[in-house]
Coordinates of C-alpha atoms in Angstrom, one line a residue:
X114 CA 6.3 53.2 15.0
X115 CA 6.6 54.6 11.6
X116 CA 5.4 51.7 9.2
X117 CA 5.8 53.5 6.0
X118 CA 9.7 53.9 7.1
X119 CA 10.1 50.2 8.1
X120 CA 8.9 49.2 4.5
X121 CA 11.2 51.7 3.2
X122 CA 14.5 50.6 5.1
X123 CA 13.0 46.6 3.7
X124 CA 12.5 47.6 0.3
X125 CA 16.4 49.4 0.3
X126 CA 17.6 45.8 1.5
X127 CA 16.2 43.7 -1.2
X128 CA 19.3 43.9 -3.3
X129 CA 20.9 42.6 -0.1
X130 CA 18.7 40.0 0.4
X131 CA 18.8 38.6 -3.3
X132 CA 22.6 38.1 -3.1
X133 CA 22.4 36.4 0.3
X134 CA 20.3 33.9 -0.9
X135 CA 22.0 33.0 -3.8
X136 CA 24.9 32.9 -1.8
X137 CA 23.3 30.5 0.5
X138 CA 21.5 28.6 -2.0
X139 CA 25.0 28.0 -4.7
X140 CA 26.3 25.2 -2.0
X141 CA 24.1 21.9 -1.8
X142 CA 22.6 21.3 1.5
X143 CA 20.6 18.0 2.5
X144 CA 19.9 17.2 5.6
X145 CA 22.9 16.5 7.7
X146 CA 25.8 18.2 5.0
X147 CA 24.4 22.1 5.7
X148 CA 27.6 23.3 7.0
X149 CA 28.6 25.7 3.8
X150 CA 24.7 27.0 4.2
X151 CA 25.2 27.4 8.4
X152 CA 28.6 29.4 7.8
X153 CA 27.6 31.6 5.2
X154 CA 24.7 32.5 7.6
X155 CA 26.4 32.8 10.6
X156 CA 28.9 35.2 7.7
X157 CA 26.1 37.4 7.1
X158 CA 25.0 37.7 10.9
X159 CA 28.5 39.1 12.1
X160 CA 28.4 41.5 9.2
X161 CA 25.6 42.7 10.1
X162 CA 26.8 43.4 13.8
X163 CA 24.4 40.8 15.5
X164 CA 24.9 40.9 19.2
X165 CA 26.2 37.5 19.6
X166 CA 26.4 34.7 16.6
X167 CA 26.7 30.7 17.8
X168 CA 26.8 27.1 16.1
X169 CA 25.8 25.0 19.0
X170 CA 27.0 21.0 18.6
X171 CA 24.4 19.9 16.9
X172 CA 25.1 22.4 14.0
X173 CA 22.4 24.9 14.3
X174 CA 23.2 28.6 13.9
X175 CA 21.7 31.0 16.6
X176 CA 22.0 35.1 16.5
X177 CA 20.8 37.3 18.9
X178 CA 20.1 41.1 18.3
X179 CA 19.6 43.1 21.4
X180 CA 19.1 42.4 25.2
X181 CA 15.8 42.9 26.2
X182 CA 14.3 40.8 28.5
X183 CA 11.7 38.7 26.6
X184 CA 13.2 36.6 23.9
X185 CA 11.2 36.1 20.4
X186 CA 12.2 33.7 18.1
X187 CA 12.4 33.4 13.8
X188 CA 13.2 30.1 13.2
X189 CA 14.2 29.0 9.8
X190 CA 15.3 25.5 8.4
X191 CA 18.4 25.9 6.1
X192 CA 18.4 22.2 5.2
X193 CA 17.0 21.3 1.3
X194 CA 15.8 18.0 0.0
X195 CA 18.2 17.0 -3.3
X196 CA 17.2 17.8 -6.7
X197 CA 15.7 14.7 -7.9
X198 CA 16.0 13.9 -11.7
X199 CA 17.8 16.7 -13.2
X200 CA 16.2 16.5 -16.0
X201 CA 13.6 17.9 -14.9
X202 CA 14.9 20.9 -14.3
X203 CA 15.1 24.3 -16.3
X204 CA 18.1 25.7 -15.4
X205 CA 21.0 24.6 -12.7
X206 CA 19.5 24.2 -9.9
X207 CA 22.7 25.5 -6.9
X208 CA 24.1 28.4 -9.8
X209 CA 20.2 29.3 -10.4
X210 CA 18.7 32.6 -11.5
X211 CA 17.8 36.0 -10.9
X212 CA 15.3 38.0 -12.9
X213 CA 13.9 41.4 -11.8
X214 CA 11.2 39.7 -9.9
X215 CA 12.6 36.3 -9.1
X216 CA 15.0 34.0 -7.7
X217 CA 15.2 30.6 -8.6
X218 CA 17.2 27.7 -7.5
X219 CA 17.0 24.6 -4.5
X220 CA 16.1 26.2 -1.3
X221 CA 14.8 29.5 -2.3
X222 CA 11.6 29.0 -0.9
X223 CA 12.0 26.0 1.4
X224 CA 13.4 27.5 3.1
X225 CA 16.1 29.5 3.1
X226 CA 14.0 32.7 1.9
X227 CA 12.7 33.1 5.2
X228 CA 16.2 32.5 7.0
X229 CA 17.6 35.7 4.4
X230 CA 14.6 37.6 5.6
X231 CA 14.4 37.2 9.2
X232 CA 18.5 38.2 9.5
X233 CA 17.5 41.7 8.0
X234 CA 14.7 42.1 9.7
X235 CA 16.4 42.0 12.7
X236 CA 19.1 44.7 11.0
X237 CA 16.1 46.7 10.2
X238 CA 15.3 47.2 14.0
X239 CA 18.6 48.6 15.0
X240 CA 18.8 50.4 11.9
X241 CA 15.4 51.7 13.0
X242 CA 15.7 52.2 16.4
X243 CA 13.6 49.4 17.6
X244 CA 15.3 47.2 19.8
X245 CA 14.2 48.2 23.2
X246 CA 15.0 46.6 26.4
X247 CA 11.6 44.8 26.3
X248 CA 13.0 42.3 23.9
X249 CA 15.8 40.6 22.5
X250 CA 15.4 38.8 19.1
X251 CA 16.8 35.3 18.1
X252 CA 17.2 34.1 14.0
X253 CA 17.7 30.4 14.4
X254 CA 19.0 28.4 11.1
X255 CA 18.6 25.4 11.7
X256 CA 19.5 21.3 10.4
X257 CA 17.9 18.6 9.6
X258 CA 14.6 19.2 9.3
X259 CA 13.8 17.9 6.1
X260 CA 15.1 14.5 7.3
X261 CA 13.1 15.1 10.8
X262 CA 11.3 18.0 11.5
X263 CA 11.6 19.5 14.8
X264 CA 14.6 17.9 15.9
X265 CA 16.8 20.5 15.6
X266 CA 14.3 22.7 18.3
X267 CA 14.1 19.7 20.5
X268 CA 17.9 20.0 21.1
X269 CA 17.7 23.9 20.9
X270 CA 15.2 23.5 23.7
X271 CA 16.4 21.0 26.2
X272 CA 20.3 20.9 25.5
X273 CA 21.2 24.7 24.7
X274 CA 18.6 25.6 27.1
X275 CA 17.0 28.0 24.8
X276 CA 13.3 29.1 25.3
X277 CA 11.8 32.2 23.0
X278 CA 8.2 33.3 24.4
X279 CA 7.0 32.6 21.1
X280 CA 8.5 31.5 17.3
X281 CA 8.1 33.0 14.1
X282 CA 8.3 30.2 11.7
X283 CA 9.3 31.5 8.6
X284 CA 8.3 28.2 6.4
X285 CA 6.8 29.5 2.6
X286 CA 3.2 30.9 3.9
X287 CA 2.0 32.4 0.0
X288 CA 1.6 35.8 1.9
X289 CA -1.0 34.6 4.6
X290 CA -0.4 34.3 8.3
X291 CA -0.7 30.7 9.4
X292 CA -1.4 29.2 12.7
X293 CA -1.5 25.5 12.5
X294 CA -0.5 22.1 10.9
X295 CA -1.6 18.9 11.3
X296 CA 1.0 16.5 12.6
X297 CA 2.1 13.5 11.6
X298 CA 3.8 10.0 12.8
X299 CA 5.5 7.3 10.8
X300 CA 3.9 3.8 11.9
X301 CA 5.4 0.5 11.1
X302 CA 3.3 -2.8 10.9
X303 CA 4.6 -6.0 11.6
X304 CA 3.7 -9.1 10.7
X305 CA 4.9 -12.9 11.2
X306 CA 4.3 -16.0 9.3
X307 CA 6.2 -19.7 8.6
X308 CA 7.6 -20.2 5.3
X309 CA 7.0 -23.5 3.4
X310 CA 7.8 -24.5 -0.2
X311 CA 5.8 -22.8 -2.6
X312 CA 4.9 -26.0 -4.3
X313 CA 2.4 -26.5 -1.1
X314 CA 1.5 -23.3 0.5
X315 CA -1.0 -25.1 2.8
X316 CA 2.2 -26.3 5.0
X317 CA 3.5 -22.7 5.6
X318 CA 1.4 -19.4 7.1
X319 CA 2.0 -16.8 4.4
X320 CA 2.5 -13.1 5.9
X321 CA 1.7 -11.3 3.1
X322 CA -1.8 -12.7 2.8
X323 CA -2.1 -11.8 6.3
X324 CA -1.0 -8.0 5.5
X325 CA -2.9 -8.3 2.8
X326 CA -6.1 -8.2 5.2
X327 CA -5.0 -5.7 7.4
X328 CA -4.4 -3.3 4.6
X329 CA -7.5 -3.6 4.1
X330 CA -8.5 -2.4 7.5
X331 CA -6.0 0.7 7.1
X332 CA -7.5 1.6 3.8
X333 CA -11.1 1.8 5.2
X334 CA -9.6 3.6 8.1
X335 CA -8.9 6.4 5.9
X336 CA -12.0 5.8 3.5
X337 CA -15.0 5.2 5.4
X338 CA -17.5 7.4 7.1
X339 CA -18.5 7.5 10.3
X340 CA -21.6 6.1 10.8
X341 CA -22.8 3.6 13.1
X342 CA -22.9 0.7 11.0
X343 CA -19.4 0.9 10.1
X344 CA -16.6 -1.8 12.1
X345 CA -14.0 0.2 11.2
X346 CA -15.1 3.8 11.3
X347 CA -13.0 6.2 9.6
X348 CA -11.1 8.9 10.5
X349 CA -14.0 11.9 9.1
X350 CA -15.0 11.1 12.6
X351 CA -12.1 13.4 14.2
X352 CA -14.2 16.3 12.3
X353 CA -17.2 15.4 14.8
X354 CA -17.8 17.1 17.8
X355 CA -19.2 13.3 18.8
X356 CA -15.6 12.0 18.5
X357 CA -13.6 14.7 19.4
X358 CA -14.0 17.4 21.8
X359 CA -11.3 19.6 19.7
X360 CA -13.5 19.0 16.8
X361 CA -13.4 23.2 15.7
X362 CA -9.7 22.9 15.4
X363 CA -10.1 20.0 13.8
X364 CA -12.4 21.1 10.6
X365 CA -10.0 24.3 10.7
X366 CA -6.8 21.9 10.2
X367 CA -8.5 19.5 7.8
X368 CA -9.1 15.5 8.7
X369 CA -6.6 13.2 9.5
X370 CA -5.3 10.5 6.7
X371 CA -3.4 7.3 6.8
X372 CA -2.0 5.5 3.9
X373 CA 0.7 2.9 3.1
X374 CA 4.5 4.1 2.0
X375 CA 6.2 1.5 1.7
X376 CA 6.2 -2.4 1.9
X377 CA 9.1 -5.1 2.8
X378 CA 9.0 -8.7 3.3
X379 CA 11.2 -11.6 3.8
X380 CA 11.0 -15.0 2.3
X381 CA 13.5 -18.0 1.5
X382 CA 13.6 -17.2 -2.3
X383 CA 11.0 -17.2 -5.0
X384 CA 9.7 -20.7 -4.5
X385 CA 8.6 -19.8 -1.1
X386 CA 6.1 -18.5 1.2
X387 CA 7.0 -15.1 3.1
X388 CA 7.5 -15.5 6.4
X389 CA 7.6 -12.2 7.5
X390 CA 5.8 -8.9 5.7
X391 CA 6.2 -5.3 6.8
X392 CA 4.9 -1.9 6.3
X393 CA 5.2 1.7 6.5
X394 CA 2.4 4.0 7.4
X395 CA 2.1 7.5 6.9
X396 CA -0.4 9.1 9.2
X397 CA -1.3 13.0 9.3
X398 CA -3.1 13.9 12.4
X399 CA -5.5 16.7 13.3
X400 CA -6.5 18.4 16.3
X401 CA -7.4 16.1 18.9
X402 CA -4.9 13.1 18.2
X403 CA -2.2 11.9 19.5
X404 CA -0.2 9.2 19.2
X405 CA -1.1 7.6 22.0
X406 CA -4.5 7.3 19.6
X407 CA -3.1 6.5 16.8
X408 CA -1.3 3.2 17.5
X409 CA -4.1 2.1 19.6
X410 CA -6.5 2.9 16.7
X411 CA -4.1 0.0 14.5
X412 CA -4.0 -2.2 17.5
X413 CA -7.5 -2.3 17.1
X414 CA -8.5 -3.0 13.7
X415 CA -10.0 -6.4 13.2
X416 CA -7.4 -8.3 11.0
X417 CA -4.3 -6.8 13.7
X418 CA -6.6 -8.5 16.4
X419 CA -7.3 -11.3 14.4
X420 CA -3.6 -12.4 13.7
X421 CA -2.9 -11.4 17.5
X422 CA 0.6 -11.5 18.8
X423 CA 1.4 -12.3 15.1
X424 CA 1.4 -8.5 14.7
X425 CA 3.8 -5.9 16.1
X426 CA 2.0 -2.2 15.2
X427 CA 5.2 0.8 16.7
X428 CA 6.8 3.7 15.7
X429 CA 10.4 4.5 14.0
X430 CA 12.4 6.7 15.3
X431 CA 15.5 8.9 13.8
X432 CA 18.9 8.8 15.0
X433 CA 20.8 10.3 12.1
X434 CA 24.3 12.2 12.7
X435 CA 24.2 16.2 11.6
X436 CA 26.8 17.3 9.8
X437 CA 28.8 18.0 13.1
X438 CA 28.5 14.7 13.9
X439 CA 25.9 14.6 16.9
X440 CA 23.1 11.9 17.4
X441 CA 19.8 12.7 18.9
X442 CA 17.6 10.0 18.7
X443 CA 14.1 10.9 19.0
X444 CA 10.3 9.1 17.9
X445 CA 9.2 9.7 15.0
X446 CA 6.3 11.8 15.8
X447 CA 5.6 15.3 15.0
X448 CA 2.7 16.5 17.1
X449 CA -0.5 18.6 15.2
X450 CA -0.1 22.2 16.8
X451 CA -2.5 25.0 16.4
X452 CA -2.5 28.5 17.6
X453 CA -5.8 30.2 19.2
X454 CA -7.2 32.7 16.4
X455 CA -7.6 35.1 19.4
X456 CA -3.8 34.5 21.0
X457 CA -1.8 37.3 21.6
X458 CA 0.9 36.3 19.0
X459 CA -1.8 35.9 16.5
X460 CA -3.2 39.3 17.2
X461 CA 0.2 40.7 17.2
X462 CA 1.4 39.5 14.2
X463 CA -2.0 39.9 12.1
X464 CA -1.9 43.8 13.8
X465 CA 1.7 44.3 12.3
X466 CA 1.1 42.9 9.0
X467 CA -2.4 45.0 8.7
X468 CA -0.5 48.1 9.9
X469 CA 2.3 47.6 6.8
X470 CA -0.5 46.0 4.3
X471 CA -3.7 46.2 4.8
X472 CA -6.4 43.1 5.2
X473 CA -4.7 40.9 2.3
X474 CA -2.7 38.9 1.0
X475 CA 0.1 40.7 -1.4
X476 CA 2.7 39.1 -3.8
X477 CA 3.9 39.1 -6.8
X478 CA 1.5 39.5 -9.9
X479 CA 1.6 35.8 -10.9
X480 CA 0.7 35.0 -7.4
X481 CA -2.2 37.5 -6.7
X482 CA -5.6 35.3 -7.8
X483 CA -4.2 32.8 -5.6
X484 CA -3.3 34.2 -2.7
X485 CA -6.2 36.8 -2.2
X486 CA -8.5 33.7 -2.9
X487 CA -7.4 32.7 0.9
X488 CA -8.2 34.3 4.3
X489 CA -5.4 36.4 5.1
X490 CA -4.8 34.0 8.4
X491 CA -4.7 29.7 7.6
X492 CA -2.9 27.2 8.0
X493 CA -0.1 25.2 6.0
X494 CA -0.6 21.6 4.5
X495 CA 2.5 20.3 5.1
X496 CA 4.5 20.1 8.7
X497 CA 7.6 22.2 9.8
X498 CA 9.8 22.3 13.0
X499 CA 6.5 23.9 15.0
X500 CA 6.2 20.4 15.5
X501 CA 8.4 20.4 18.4
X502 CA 8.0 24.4 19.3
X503 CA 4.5 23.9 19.7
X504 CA 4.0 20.6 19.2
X505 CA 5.7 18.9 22.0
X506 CA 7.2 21.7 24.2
X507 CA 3.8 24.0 24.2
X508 CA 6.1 27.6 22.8
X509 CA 2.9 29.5 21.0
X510 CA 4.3 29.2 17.5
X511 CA 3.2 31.7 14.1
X512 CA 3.9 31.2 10.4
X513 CA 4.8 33.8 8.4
X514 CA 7.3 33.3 5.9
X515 CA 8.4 34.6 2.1
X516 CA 7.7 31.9 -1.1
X517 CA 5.2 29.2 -1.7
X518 CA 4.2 26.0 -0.9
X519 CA 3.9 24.7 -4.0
X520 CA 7.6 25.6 -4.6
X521 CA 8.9 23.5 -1.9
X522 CA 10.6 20.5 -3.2
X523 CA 9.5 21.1 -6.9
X524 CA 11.6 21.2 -9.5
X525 CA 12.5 24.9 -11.1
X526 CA 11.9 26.0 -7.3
X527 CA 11.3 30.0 -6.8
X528 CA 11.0 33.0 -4.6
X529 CA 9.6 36.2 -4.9
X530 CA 12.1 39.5 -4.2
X531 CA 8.8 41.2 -3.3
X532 CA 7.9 38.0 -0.7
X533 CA 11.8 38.7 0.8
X534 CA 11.0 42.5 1.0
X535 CA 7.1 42.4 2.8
X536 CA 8.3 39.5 5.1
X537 CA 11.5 41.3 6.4
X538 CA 9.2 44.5 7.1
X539 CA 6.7 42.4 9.1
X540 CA 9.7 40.8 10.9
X541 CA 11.0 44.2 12.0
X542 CA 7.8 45.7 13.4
X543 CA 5.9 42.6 15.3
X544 CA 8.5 42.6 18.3
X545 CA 7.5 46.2 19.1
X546 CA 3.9 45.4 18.1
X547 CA 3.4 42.4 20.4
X548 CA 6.1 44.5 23.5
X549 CA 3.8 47.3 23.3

């Protein structure tokens, strides 16, 4: 495998890639309304003589380049979050920019960068040669993500029976290689009381006073330390072999948090004790938790015991149309994943990457104190659709993807022509790489 021509064939494609993207990025599109972004994409893949281009019913777009026998995946989220306050924006944020190193604009690098780069990365093998009948490759874009992440593969998985031997998730990676996540859940606390005039509080049971208390507990769930002495012992103690036998993984992902979101109550009027109080929890998990252990962990704080059967502790789940109009409810639980530094897709991909780069991290010039401050292989901060690759269905899942974290739901957010380029290069050669 000739690396210096792969980069070559990448680097001639950049002027390609730059007007996809803009392409993509000029229509708005949240969570359940990506269907200008999915048929712009599934555009691009016929022009550029995919094997076989599909929109399955839930919406997502799926194009396969070659027939080999071992399917590998680049899975890409085309969904955006909105803009926010436009204010606070520099320039529009669907027209955007282009300068000589950047593009700017909603989407760029969350995530639709690594959607533009994958599609020629798979044009780059059959330009190339490549494609061999050890392998076949698959560029997902898929929906909804933003609203739930990992939906979109749960359907991919158990309704258009698709399973790759591994993903490439090509979610903003600031030129690293990243195995991991921690996961997360979105908990809901209950709570009942009686309401009473307000004029005599004693007569009624007030359910915010009673949340009141068990935020309390939450907060020191999140605060404390471990130690011995402590009721509630906090959740540091995930980063203890004592605790947790996936304790390594754990310190490698970073600790677990919980903290409130939101709050809702219910009451008569102003002049009246609540009689009900509600609340929203977000919880990141780390290696080792599920969540299984994670409701349990609220069932058992001392203020949800004390108020008993007063307290209902469960989880939401999503059940949101996509834009094609198809409901797939699922829990709203998106499982920490973590990929063995020693797997095989790790090897491979950090071998391809080495063979076209060297040992770091490379980017643009504004990017380069940052990103060769890092390991070359980490993990991300945030969660992505590995969630359910991973996560819940056990696919060994990578990251490597074109932008930056930071960028990703920012206003004034940008990519990197350079971070389109190397990640489209790295695409093309880590089939062959890991068929070898």
């Amino acid at each position: 495998m000739d690396y210096c021509k792969i980069k070559e064939a990448a680097k001639n494609y950049e002027a390609d890639m730059t007007r996809f993207l803009r392409d993509i990025v000029k229509f708005p599109g949240e969570s359940c309304d990506e269907k200008a972004h999915i048929d712009r994409i599934a555009e691009e893949m016929r022009k550029l003589e995919f094997d076989k281009v599909e929109i399955d019913p839930m919406g997502n777009v799926l194009g396969y380049m070659g027939t080999g026998s071992t399917l590998i995946a680049f899975d890409a989220h085309i969904d955006t979050v909105g803009i926010g306050n436009k204010d606070n924006w520099n320039f529009d944020p669907y027209e955007g920019y282009e300068s000589d190193t950047e593009i700017g604009g909603r989407g760029v690098s969350d995530q639709c960068g690594g959607l533009v780069s994958a599609v020629y990365g798979a044009r780059i093998m059959k330009d190339l040669g490549l494609l061999s009948d050890k392998y076949t490759v698959l560029v997902t874009g898929t929906v909804q993500e933003e609203d739930c992440d990992g939906l979109c593969w749960q359907y991919i998985i158990n309704e258009d029976n698709v399973r790759p031997e591994f993903v490439v998730s090509t979610e903003p990676t600031d030129g690293g290689i990243y195995r991991g996540q921690r996961g997360r859940m979105e908990i809901r606390i209950d709570v009942k009381g009686v309401s009473c005039h307000g004029s005599a509080p004693e007569r009624g049971d007030n359910a915010i006073y009673k949340m009141a208390d068990i935020l309390q507990d939450v907060r020191a769930l999140n605060e404390n330390d471990a130690s011995d002495q402590r009721e509630v012992k906090g959740l540091v103690k995930m980063l203890d072999e004592k605790y947790n036998p996936q304790w390594e993984e754990a310190n490698f992902l970073g600790r677990g948090t919980v903290t409130v979101s939101e709050i809702f109550f219910t009451s008569p009027s102003r002049c009246a004790v609540a009689d009900s109080c509600s609340v929203s929890l977000d919880r990141r998990m780390t290696a080792g938790e599920t969540w299984e252990s994670c409701l349990d962990e609220i069932r058992n704080l001392p203020n949800v015991k004390k108020y008993g059967d007063d307290v209902t502790v469960s989880m939401y789940e999503y059940s949101r149309p996509s834009y094609k109009g198809l409901t797939y409810p699922i829990e709203c639980y998106f499982p920490t994943w973590v990929i063995p530094k020693d797997h095989k897709v790790t090897q491979a991909l950090e071998e391809a990457y080495k063979g076209l780069y060297g040992e770091e991290r490379i980017g643009a010039e504004e990017t380069l104190a940052m990103r060769k401050a890092r390991p070359l292989t980490d993990k991300w901060t945030f969660s992505t659709n590995g969630v359910s690759i991973m996560g819940r269905n056990g696919i060994p899942c990578i990251g490597f993807g074109p932008g930056a974290e930071a960028q990703a739901h920012a206003p004034n957010e940008k990519t990197w022509k350079q971070d389109l380029v190397t990640c489209a290069a790295v695409y093309a050669a880590l089939p062959t790489v890991y068929c070898k």
